[in-house]
Coordinates of C-alpha atoms and ligand atoms in Angstrom, one line a residue:
M1 CA -3.2 -22.8 14.3
K2 CA -4.8 -19.7 15.7
K3 CA -5.9 -17.2 13.1
P4 CA -4.1 -13.9 13.2
Y5 CA -5.9 -10.6 13.3
I6 CA -5.3 -8.7 10.1
F7 CA -5.2 -4.9 10.0
S8 CA -4.9 -2.9 6.8
F9 CA -3.7 0.8 6.7
A10 CA -5.5 2.6 3.9
N11 CA -6.3 6.0 2.5
S12 CA -6.3 7.2 -1.1
K13 CA -4.4 10.4 0.0
G14 CA -0.6 10.0 0.3
G15 CA 1.4 11.4 3.1
V16 CA -1.3 11.0 5.8
G17 CA 0.8 8.5 7.8
K18 CA -0.3 5.1 6.5
T19 CA 3.3 3.7 6.4
T20 CA 4.3 5.4 9.6
S21 CA 1.3 4.0 11.4
C22 CA 1.7 0.5 10.1
I23 CA 5.3 0.4 11.2
A24 CA 4.7 2.0 14.5
V25 CA 1.7 -0.2 15.5
G26 CA 3.7 -3.2 14.3
C27 CA 6.6 -2.2 16.6
C28 CA 4.3 -1.6 19.5
L29 CA 2.5 -5.0 19.1
A30 CA 5.9 -6.6 18.9
E31 CA 7.0 -4.8 22.0
L32 CA 3.9 -6.0 23.8
G33 CA 5.0 -9.5 23.0
Y34 CA 2.7 -10.3 20.1
K35 CA 4.2 -12.1 17.1
T36 CA 3.6 -9.7 14.3
L37 CA 4.1 -9.8 10.5
V38 CA 3.9 -6.6 8.4
I39 CA 3.3 -6.9 4.7
D40 CA 4.2 -4.1 2.3
L41 CA 1.7 -3.8 -0.5
D42 CA 2.9 -0.5 -1.8
H43 CA 5.3 -0.8 -4.7
Q44 CA 7.1 2.3 -3.5
G45 CA 8.4 0.1 -0.7
N46 CA 8.7 2.8 2.0
M47 CA 7.9 0.4 4.8
S48 CA 10.4 -2.1 3.4
D49 CA 13.1 0.6 3.3
D50 CA 12.3 1.7 6.9
L51 CA 12.5 -1.8 8.2
G52 CA 15.8 -2.6 6.5
R53 CA 14.4 -4.8 3.7
G54 CA 14.3 -2.5 0.7
E55 CA 16.8 -4.5 -1.3
E56 CA 15.7 -8.1 -1.1
D57 CA 15.8 -10.4 -4.1
Y58 CA 12.5 -12.0 -3.3
T59 CA 9.4 -9.9 -2.4
I60 CA 5.6 -10.0 -2.4
T61 CA 5.9 -9.7 -6.2
D62 CA 6.9 -13.3 -6.3
L63 CA 3.6 -14.4 -4.8
F64 CA 1.5 -12.4 -7.2
E65 CA 3.6 -13.7 -10.1
D66 CA 3.2 -17.3 -9.0
P67 CA 0.5 -17.9 -6.4
K68 CA 2.1 -21.2 -5.6
F69 CA 5.4 -19.6 -4.6
D70 CA 6.6 -20.5 -1.1
I71 CA 5.5 -17.5 0.9
N72 CA 8.0 -18.4 3.7
K73 CA 10.8 -17.4 1.4
I74 CA 9.7 -13.8 1.5
V75 CA 9.4 -13.4 5.3
Y76 CA 12.4 -11.6 6.8
P77 CA 13.2 -10.4 10.3
A78 CA 12.4 -6.7 10.4
L79 CA 15.5 -4.5 11.2
D80 CA 16.1 -1.3 13.1
G81 CA 19.3 -0.4 11.3
E82 CA 21.3 -3.6 11.5
E83 CA 19.4 -4.9 14.6
P84 CA 16.6 -7.4 14.2
I85 CA 13.4 -6.2 16.0
S86 CA 12.2 -8.9 18.3
N87 CA 8.8 -10.4 17.3
L88 CA 8.6 -8.4 14.1
S89 CA 8.8 -9.9 10.6
I90 CA 8.2 -8.3 7.2
I91 CA 7.2 -9.3 3.7
P92 CA 8.7 -6.5 1.6
A93 CA 7.6 -5.0 -1.7
D94 CA 9.4 -3.2 -4.5
I95 CA 8.6 -1.4 -7.7
T96 CA 8.0 -4.7 -9.6
L97 CA 4.7 -5.2 -7.7
A98 CA 2.9 -2.5 -9.7
V99 CA 3.2 -4.5 -13.0
E100 CA 2.7 -7.9 -11.4
A101 CA -0.4 -7.0 -9.6
R102 CA -1.9 -6.2 -12.9
S103 CA -0.9 -9.4 -14.7
A104 CA -2.1 -11.5 -11.8
E105 CA -5.6 -10.5 -13.1
R106 CA -5.3 -13.6 -15.3
F107 CA -5.5 -16.1 -12.4
R108 CA -8.8 -17.7 -11.6
H109 CA -8.3 -17.3 -7.8
R110 CA -6.8 -13.8 -8.2
L111 CA -8.7 -12.3 -5.2
T112 CA -7.4 -14.9 -2.7
I113 CA -3.7 -15.0 -3.6
L114 CA -2.8 -13.3 -0.4
D115 CA -5.3 -15.2 1.7
D116 CA -4.0 -18.5 0.3
G117 CA -0.4 -17.4 0.8
I118 CA -1.0 -16.4 4.5
K119 CA -2.6 -19.8 5.2
R120 CA 0.7 -21.4 4.1
L121 CA 2.9 -19.4 6.5
S122 CA 4.9 -21.8 8.6
E123 CA 5.1 -19.5 11.6
S124 CA 2.0 -18.5 13.4
Y125 CA 1.3 -14.8 14.0
D126 CA -0.9 -12.9 16.4
F127 CA -1.2 -10.0 14.1
I128 CA -0.6 -9.3 10.4
L129 CA -0.5 -5.6 9.4
I130 CA -0.7 -4.6 5.8
D131 CA 0.5 -1.2 4.4
L132 CA -1.6 -0.3 1.4
R133 CA -0.8 2.0 -1.5
P134 CA -3.1 5.0 -2.2
A135 CA -4.8 3.5 -5.3
I136 CA -6.9 0.3 -5.5
D137 CA -5.4 -2.6 -7.5
L138 CA -5.7 -6.3 -7.3
S139 CA -3.1 -6.7 -4.5
I140 CA -5.1 -4.2 -2.4
E141 CA -8.4 -6.0 -3.1
N142 CA -6.7 -9.2 -1.9
A143 CA -5.9 -7.4 1.4
L144 CA -9.3 -5.8 1.9
L145 CA -11.0 -9.1 1.4
I146 CA -9.3 -10.6 4.5
T147 CA -8.9 -7.5 6.8
D148 CA -10.4 -7.6 10.3
L149 CA -9.8 -3.9 10.9
I150 CA -9.3 -1.2 8.4
V151 CA -7.3 1.7 9.9
V152 CA -7.7 4.9 8.0
P153 CA -5.1 7.6 9.0
V154 CA -6.3 11.1 8.3
D155 CA -4.0 14.1 8.7
M156 CA -5.4 17.6 9.3
D157 CA -6.2 18.2 5.7
R158 CA -9.8 18.0 4.3
R159 CA -8.5 16.0 1.3
A160 CA -7.6 13.2 3.7
V161 CA -11.3 12.3 4.2
K162 CA -12.3 12.7 0.5
G163 CA -11.7 9.2 -0.8
I164 CA -13.0 7.3 2.3
D165 CA -16.5 6.6 1.0
D166 CA -15.0 5.2 -2.3
L167 CA -12.7 3.0 -0.3
F168 CA -15.6 1.7 1.8
Q169 CA -17.6 1.1 -1.4
V170 CA -14.8 -1.1 -2.8
V171 CA -14.7 -3.0 0.5
R172 CA -18.4 -3.7 0.4
E173 CA -18.2 -4.9 -3.2
I174 CA -15.2 -7.2 -2.7
R175 CA -16.6 -8.7 0.5
R176 CA -20.2 -8.7 -0.7
S177 CA -21.2 -7.5 2.7
E178 CA -22.1 -4.3 4.5
N179 CA -20.2 -5.5 7.6
F180 CA -16.6 -4.5 8.1
V181 CA -14.8 -2.9 11.0
Y182 CA -12.8 0.3 10.5
T183 CA -11.6 3.3 12.4
L184 CA -10.2 6.7 11.4
V185 CA -7.1 7.8 13.2
K186 CA -6.1 11.4 13.3
T187 CA -2.5 12.0 12.6
K188 CA -0.2 15.0 12.6
V189 CA -2.5 16.6 15.2
N190 CA -1.5 20.1 16.2
K191 CA -3.6 21.6 19.0
A192 CA -2.3 25.0 18.1
H193 CA -4.0 24.9 14.7
S194 CA -7.6 25.0 16.1
K195 CA -9.1 26.2 12.9
M196 CA -7.9 23.3 10.9
Q197 CA -8.9 21.0 13.7
K198 CA -12.4 22.4 13.7
S199 CA -12.7 22.0 9.9
I200 CA -11.6 18.4 9.8
N201 CA -13.6 17.4 12.9
G202 CA -16.7 19.0 11.4
H203 CA -16.2 17.0 8.3
I204 CA -15.7 13.7 10.2
E205 CA -18.8 14.3 12.3
E206 CA -20.9 15.2 9.4
A207 CA -20.0 12.0 7.6
G208 CA -20.5 10.0 10.8
Y209 CA -17.2 8.2 10.6
K210 CA -15.9 6.3 13.6
V211 CA -12.7 7.7 14.9
A212 CA -10.1 6.4 17.4
A213 CA -10.0 8.2 20.8
T214 CA -6.2 8.2 20.5
E215 CA -4.8 11.0 18.4
I216 CA -1.3 11.0 17.0
R217 CA 0.4 14.4 17.7
V218 CA 2.5 16.1 15.1
S219 CA 6.2 15.8 15.8
E220 CA 9.4 16.5 13.9
L221 CA 10.8 13.2 15.3
F222 CA 8.7 11.3 12.7
K223 CA 10.4 13.1 9.8
Q224 CA 13.8 12.5 11.4
A225 CA 13.0 8.8 11.9
T226 CA 11.8 8.6 8.2
E227 CA 15.0 10.3 7.0
Q228 CA 17.1 7.8 8.9
H229 CA 15.0 4.9 7.8
R230 CA 14.2 3.9 11.3
P231 CA 10.8 2.9 12.9
S232 CA 9.6 6.0 14.9
P233 CA 8.8 4.2 18.2
L234 CA 12.4 2.9 18.4
F235 CA 14.0 6.1 17.1
A236 CA 12.0 8.2 19.6
A237 CA 11.6 5.6 22.4
N238 CA 10.9 8.0 25.2
E239 CA 8.9 10.6 23.3
R240 CA 5.5 11.3 21.9
P241 CA 5.7 9.1 18.8
R242 CA 6.1 6.0 20.8
E243 CA 3.7 7.2 23.6
D244 CA 0.9 8.0 21.1
Y245 CA 1.3 4.8 19.0
M246 CA 1.5 2.6 22.1
Q247 CA -1.8 4.0 23.3
L248 CA -3.3 3.7 19.8
T249 CA -2.1 0.1 19.6
K250 CA -3.9 -0.8 22.8
E251 CA -7.0 0.8 21.5
L252 CA -6.9 -1.1 18.3
I253 CA -6.4 -4.4 20.1
E254 CA -9.5 -3.8 22.2
L255 CA -11.5 -2.8 19.1
V256 CA -10.7 -5.9 17.1
K257 CA -11.3 -8.1 20.1
V258 CA -14.7 -6.6 20.9
H259 CA -15.7 -7.2 17.3
S260 CA -14.6 -10.8 17.2
N261 CA -16.4 -11.4 20.6
E262 CA -13.4 -12.4 22.6
Ligands
ADP301 N1 2.4 12.5 13.5 C1 3.3 13.0 12.6 N2 3.9 14.2 12.7 C2 4.8 14.7 11.8 N3 5.1 14.0 10.7 C3 4.6 12.8 10.5 C4 3.6 12.2 11.4 N4 3.3 11.0 10.9 C5 4.0 10.9 9.7 N5 4.7 12.0 9.5 C6 5.6 12.2 8.3 O1 4.8 12.4 7.2 C7 5.4 11.8 6.0 C8 4.5 10.9 5.3 O2 4.1 9.8 6.2 P1 3.8 8.4 5.6 O3 3.6 7.5 6.7 O4 4.9 8.0 4.6 O5 2.5 8.6 4.8 P2 1.7 7.6 3.7 O6 2.2 6.2 3.9 O7 0.3 7.8 4.1 O8 2.1 8.2 2.4 C9 6.7 11.1 6.5 O9 7.8 12.0 6.3 C10 6.5 11.0 8.0 O10 7.7 11.0 8.7
MG302 MG1 3.1 4.9 2.5

């Protein structure tokens, strides 16, 4: 079976667009014909709610509770309202994950619970996207260990770039390697606020971070989509949200392919 590319969406600041980006890139990959699985690793379950799977009996918690649990039981078709989204599946999370990720520390193979689970998926996927919570715990370490591309959404607030060095340090420690692929993605970009733009751009340049050429523009449509628990590219099919995320998705595909020498 072909190995899927794994993307993780991470930033220690909340509200920067991790969940929005994970869902949107997932929908765009699915639309491009790639079989895609998104995994919610945030016990707040925002992604699960927005893809119609916020109330399932079995969730990612079951895997961290019992690493031998059949992962295929927690894979659901993602929904836009009532409608299944073609090519898109989800492993949901709920509030119980917070406690279970802690108690999974007792397992000897605790860092590879997710990796081992993914290897037992009966369907094959082209891409697996993981939505991370803002703080590092065992479940997040599991994800960072197997990620091919770390996507770091940053909004136009200086605090959005504050925890990045710490995140990268964790990645180096878990993987015992200096080599990993990442990109920052600017979200909520508003060209009219040039002062904020300059400040954040200055900071990114100073730190020497790699940043995606595609920027995600600010739009009220994102909030409306979130309020209605719908994926933004489907809610705003002919508008900026889909346009920007489709362009970003193509850029991310190229990036990960270049790094895996395809
Ligand atoms: N480009 C954007 N323009 C305007 N609002 C956005 C944009 N991206 C995300 N949002 C809104 O910002 C809020 C937080 O986004 P979310 O993806 O949940 O952040 P995180 O997962 O990092 O906490 C949501 O209400 C979402 O609709
Ligand atoms: Mg989130």
